[in-house]
XYZ file of C-alpha atoms in Angstrom:
337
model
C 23.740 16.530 47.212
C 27.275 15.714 46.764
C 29.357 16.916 43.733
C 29.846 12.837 43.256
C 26.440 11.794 43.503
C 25.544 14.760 41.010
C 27.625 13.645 38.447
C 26.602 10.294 38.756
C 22.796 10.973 38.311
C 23.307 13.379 35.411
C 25.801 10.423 34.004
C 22.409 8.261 33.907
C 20.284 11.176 33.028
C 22.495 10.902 29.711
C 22.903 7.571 29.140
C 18.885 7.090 29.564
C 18.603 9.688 26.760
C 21.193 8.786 24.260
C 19.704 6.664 21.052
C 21.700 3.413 20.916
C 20.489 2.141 17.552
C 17.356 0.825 17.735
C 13.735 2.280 16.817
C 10.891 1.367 18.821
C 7.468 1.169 16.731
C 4.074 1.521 18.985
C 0.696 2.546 18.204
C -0.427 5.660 16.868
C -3.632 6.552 16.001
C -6.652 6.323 14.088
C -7.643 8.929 11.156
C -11.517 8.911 9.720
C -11.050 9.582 5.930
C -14.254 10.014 5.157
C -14.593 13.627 6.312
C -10.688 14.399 4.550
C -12.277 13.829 0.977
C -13.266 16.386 -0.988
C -14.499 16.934 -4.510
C -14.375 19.802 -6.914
C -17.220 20.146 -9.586
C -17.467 16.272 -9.299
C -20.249 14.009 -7.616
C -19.917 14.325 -3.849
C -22.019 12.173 -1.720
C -20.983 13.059 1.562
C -21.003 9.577 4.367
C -22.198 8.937 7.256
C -19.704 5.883 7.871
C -16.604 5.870 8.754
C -13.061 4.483 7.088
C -9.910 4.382 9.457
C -6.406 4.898 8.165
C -4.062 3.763 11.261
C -0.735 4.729 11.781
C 2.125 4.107 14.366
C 4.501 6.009 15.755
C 8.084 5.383 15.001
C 11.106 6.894 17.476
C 14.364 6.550 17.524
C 15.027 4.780 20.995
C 16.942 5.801 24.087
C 17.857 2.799 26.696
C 14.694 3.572 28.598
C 12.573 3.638 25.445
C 14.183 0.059 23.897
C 13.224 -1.099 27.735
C 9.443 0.296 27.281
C 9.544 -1.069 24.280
C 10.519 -4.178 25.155
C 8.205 -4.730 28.070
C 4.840 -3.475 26.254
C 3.130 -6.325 24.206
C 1.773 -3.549 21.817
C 5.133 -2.641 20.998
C 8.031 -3.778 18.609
C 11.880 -2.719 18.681
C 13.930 -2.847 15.730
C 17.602 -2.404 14.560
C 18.065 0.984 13.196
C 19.577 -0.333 9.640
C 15.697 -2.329 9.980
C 14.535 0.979 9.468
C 16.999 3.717 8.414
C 19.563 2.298 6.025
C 23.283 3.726 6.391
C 23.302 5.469 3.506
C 19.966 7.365 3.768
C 20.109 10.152 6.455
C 16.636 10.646 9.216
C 15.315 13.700 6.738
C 15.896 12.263 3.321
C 13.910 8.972 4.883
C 10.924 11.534 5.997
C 11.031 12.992 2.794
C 10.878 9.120 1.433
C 7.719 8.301 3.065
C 5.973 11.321 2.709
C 6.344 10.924 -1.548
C 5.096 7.300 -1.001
C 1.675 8.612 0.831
C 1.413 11.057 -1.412
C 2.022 8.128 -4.566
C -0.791 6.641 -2.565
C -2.909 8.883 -2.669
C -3.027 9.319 -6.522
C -3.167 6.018 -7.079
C -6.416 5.599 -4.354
C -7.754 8.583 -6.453
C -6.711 6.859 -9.960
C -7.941 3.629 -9.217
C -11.282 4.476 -7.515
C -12.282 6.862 -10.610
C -11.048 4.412 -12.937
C -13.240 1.939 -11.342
C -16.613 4.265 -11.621
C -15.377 4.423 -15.537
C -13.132 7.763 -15.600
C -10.236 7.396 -17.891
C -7.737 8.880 -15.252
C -4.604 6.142 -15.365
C -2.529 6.800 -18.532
C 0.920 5.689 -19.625
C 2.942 5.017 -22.583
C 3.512 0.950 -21.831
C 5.226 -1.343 -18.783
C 8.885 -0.549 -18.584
C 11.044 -3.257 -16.781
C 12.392 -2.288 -13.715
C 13.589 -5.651 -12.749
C 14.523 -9.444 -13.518
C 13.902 -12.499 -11.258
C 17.377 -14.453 -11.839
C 16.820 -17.904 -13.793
C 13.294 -16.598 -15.293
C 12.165 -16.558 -17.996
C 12.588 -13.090 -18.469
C 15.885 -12.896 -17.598
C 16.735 -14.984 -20.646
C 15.446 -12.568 -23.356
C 14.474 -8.699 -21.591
C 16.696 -6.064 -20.666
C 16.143 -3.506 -17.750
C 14.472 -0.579 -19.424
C 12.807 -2.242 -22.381
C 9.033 -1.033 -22.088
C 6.556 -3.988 -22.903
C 3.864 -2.325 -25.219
C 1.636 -4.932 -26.297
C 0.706 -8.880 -24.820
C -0.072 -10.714 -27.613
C -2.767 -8.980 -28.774
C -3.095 -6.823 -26.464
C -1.913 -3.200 -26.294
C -0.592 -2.252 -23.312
C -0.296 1.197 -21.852
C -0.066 0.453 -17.914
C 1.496 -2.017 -16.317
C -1.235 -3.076 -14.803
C -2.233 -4.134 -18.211
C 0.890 -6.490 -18.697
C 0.275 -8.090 -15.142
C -3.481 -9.007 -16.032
C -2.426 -10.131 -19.542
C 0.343 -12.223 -17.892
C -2.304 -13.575 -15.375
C -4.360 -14.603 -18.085
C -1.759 -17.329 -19.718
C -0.949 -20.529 -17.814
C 2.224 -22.304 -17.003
C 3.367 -23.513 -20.307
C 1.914 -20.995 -22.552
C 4.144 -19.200 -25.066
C 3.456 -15.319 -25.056
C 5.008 -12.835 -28.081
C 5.916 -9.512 -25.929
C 6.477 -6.217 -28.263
C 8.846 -4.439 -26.320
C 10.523 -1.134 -27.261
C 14.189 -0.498 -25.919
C 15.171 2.434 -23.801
C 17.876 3.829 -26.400
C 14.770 4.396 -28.908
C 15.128 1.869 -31.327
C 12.821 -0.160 -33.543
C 10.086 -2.124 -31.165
C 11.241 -6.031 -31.598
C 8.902 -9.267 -31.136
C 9.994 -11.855 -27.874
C 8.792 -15.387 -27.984
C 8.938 -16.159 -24.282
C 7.219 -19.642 -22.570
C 6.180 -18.836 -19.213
C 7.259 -20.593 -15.836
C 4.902 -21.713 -13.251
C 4.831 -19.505 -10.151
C 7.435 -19.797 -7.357
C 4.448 -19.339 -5.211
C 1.970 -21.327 -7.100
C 2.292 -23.658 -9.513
C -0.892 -23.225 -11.401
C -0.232 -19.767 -12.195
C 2.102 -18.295 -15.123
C 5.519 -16.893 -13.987
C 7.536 -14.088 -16.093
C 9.985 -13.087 -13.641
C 9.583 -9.216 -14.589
C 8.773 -6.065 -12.445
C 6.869 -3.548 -14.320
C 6.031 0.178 -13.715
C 4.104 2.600 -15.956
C 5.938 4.137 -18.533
C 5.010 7.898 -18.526
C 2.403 7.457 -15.721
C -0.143 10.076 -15.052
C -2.881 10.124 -12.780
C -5.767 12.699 -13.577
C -9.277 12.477 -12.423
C -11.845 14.457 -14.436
C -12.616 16.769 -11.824
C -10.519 17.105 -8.388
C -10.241 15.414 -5.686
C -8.263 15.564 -2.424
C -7.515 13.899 0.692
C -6.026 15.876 3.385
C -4.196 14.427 5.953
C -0.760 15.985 6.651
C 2.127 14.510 8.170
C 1.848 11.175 7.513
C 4.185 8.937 5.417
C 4.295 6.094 3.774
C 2.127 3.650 1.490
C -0.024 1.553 4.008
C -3.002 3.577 3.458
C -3.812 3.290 -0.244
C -6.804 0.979 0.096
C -8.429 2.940 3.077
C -8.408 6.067 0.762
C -9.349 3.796 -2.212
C -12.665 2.999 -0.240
C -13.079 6.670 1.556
C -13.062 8.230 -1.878
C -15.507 5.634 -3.889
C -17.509 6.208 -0.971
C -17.368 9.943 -1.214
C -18.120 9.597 -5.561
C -20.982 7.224 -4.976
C -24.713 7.126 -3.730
C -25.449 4.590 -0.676
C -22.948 3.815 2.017
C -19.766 1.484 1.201
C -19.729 0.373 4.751
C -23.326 0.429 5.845
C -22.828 3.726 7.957
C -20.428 1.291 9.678
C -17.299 2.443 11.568
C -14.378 -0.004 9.434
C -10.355 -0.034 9.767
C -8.481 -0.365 6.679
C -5.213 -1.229 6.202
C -2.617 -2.178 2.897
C -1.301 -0.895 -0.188
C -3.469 -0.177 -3.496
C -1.534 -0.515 -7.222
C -3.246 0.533 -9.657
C -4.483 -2.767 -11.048
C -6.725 -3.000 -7.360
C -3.838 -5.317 -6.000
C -3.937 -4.911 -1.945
C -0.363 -5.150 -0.804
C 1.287 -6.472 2.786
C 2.112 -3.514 5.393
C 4.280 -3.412 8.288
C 3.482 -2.277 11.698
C 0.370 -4.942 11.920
C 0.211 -5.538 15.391
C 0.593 -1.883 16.573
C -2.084 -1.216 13.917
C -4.538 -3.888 15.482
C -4.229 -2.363 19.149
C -4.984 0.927 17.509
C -7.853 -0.747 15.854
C -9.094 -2.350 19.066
C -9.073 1.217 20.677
C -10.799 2.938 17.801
C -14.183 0.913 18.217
C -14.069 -0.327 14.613
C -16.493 -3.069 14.210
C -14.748 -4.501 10.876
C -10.515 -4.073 10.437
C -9.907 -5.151 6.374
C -6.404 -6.171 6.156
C -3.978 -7.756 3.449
C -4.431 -11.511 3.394
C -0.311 -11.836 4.082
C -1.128 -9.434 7.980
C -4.497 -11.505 8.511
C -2.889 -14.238 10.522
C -0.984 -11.323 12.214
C -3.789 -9.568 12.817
C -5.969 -12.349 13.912
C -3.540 -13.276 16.749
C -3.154 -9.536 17.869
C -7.193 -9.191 18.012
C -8.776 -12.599 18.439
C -12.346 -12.336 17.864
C -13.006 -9.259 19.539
C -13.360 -7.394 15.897
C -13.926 -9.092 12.884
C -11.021 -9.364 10.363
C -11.851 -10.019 6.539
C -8.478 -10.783 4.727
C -8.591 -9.350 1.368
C -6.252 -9.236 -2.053
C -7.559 -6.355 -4.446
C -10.016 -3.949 -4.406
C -13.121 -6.429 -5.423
C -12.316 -8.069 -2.294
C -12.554 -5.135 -0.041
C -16.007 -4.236 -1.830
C -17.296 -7.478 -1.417
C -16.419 -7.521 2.171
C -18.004 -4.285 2.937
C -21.303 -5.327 0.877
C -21.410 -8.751 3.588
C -21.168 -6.538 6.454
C -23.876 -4.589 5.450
C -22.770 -2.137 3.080
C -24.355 -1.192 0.226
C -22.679 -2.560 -3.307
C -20.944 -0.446 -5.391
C -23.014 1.655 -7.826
C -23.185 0.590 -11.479
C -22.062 3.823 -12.399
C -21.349 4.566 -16.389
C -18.955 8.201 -16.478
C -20.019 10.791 -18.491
């Protein structure tokens, strides 16, 4: 081989190699949560079903990746600043999604014992985080104030303020107590609600909330051990895998099921990305039912067809409910002691 044609092969040798900018997101795999459960000096009613969490993998591409990429249906490719914002380096971003699985995970374990009647969810009110410009919010709350009581209603969560929110319609005034962040004396906002953006029928405040001194702390432990994976996609598969694992009968009929979305800790079922690399992993798994956020299901449906059935679902009572009509058994009535 010639010294010329040498250099010119390892030339493309490094080209191919060199990232250029772009990630390239493909499917990963399927993990069964149902044997990652455990419980300490708590019920434990091992399953015989099965409940998926699905990743994907995510790589930084080379030109010969982005082309693979490109070409494979199952596949997507994505600006880097899609993915890994300028000012947030490759570790710090690892680091990033590994403290939102792990947020995940305590709030799957929060809300499922919370929903079998353990107090485990406590906070000191709904601090705002945010205001939706023009809102009705925006007119009259401050960043920081923490909302601690709806009317009548005391809040300690902000799950609490949401569902006290939800109650109201378009139109309705609501009196907020809300306590400022410097300490001061609590002080009384009149505020008339908005409809929706999304839907006029339903109230709008314009406010994001989280938990004021949030702690999550079942009664007796529980942990779900799967390493090395990041990010918040899986709270309602580990929602189900652990209600599953607390209670008598079988969630999903001793079925094999694929879950996939977020889980706050009012039961909300959030969008995830990655839905179409997620539904080939799915497809390969042999899952017989995939439960997906209602904002992936027409996603999801497109990626899959009919070839597994796909129940869209928005909170927690939704997921339940779908399990119970494909053959699960109901949740327990289940009082805490």
């Amino acid at each position: 081989m010639s010294l010329l044609l040498g250099a010119v092969i390892a030339g493309l040798v490094a080209v191919a190699t060199v990232p250029i900018g772009y990630y390239v997101l493909s499917p990963g795999g399927a993990i069964d949560l149902q044997s990652r459960v455990s419980v300490g000096e708590g019920p434990d009613h091992p399953a015989s079903g099965q409940v998926d969490l699905l990743t994907v993998s995510e790589r930084r591409a080379t030109p010969l990746l982005a082309l693979v990429g490109w070409l494979d249906p199952d596949s997507s490719v994505y600006p880097e600043e899609d993915v890994n914002p300028d000012d947030v380096d490759a570790d710090e971003l690892r680091e990033f999604n590994q403290s939102q699985f792990v947020g995940a995970a305590d709030n799957a374990i929060g809300v499922a014992t919370e929903r079998l009647g353990y107090d485990s969810v406590r906070g000191t009110g709904a601090t705002v985080a945010g205001l939706v410009e023009d809102s009705p919010a925006a007119a009259t709350l401050v960043v920081g104030e923490t909302i601690v009581a709806v009317g009548d209603t005391a809040v300690t969560v902000d799950a609490e303020a949401v569902a006290a929110i939800g109650a109201r319609r378009p139109g309705d005034e609501v009196v907020l107590q809300v306590e400022p962040a410097d300490g001061t004396a609590a002080r009384s906002v009149a505020i008339t609600l908005a409809e929706h953006p999304d839907d006029a029928t339903r109230a709008f405040l314009g406010v994001s909330l989280q938990t004021r001194d949030l702690t999550i702390e079942a009664p007796f432990e529980v942990t779900i051990d799967v390493a090395d994976i990041g990010g918040p996609s899986a709270g309602l598969a580990m929602t189900l895998a652990v209600l599953d694992r607390l209670t008598e009968g079988e969630l999903t009929g001793g079925a094999h099921v694929a879950v996939t979305g977020t889980i706050e800790l009012d039961g909300r079922v959030g969008a995830i990305g990655g839905i179409e690399q997620k539904a080939s992993v799915v497809e390969e798994s042999g899952a017989t039912l995939f439960l997906v956020p209602r904002a992936n299901y027409e996603a999801a449906k497109a990626a899959l067809g009919d070839r597994v059935r796909i129940e869209p679902v928005d909170d927690l009572d939704d997921a339940l409910a779908a399990l119970e009509s494909a053959g699960g058994d109901p949740l327990p009535v289940t009082q805490a002691s």
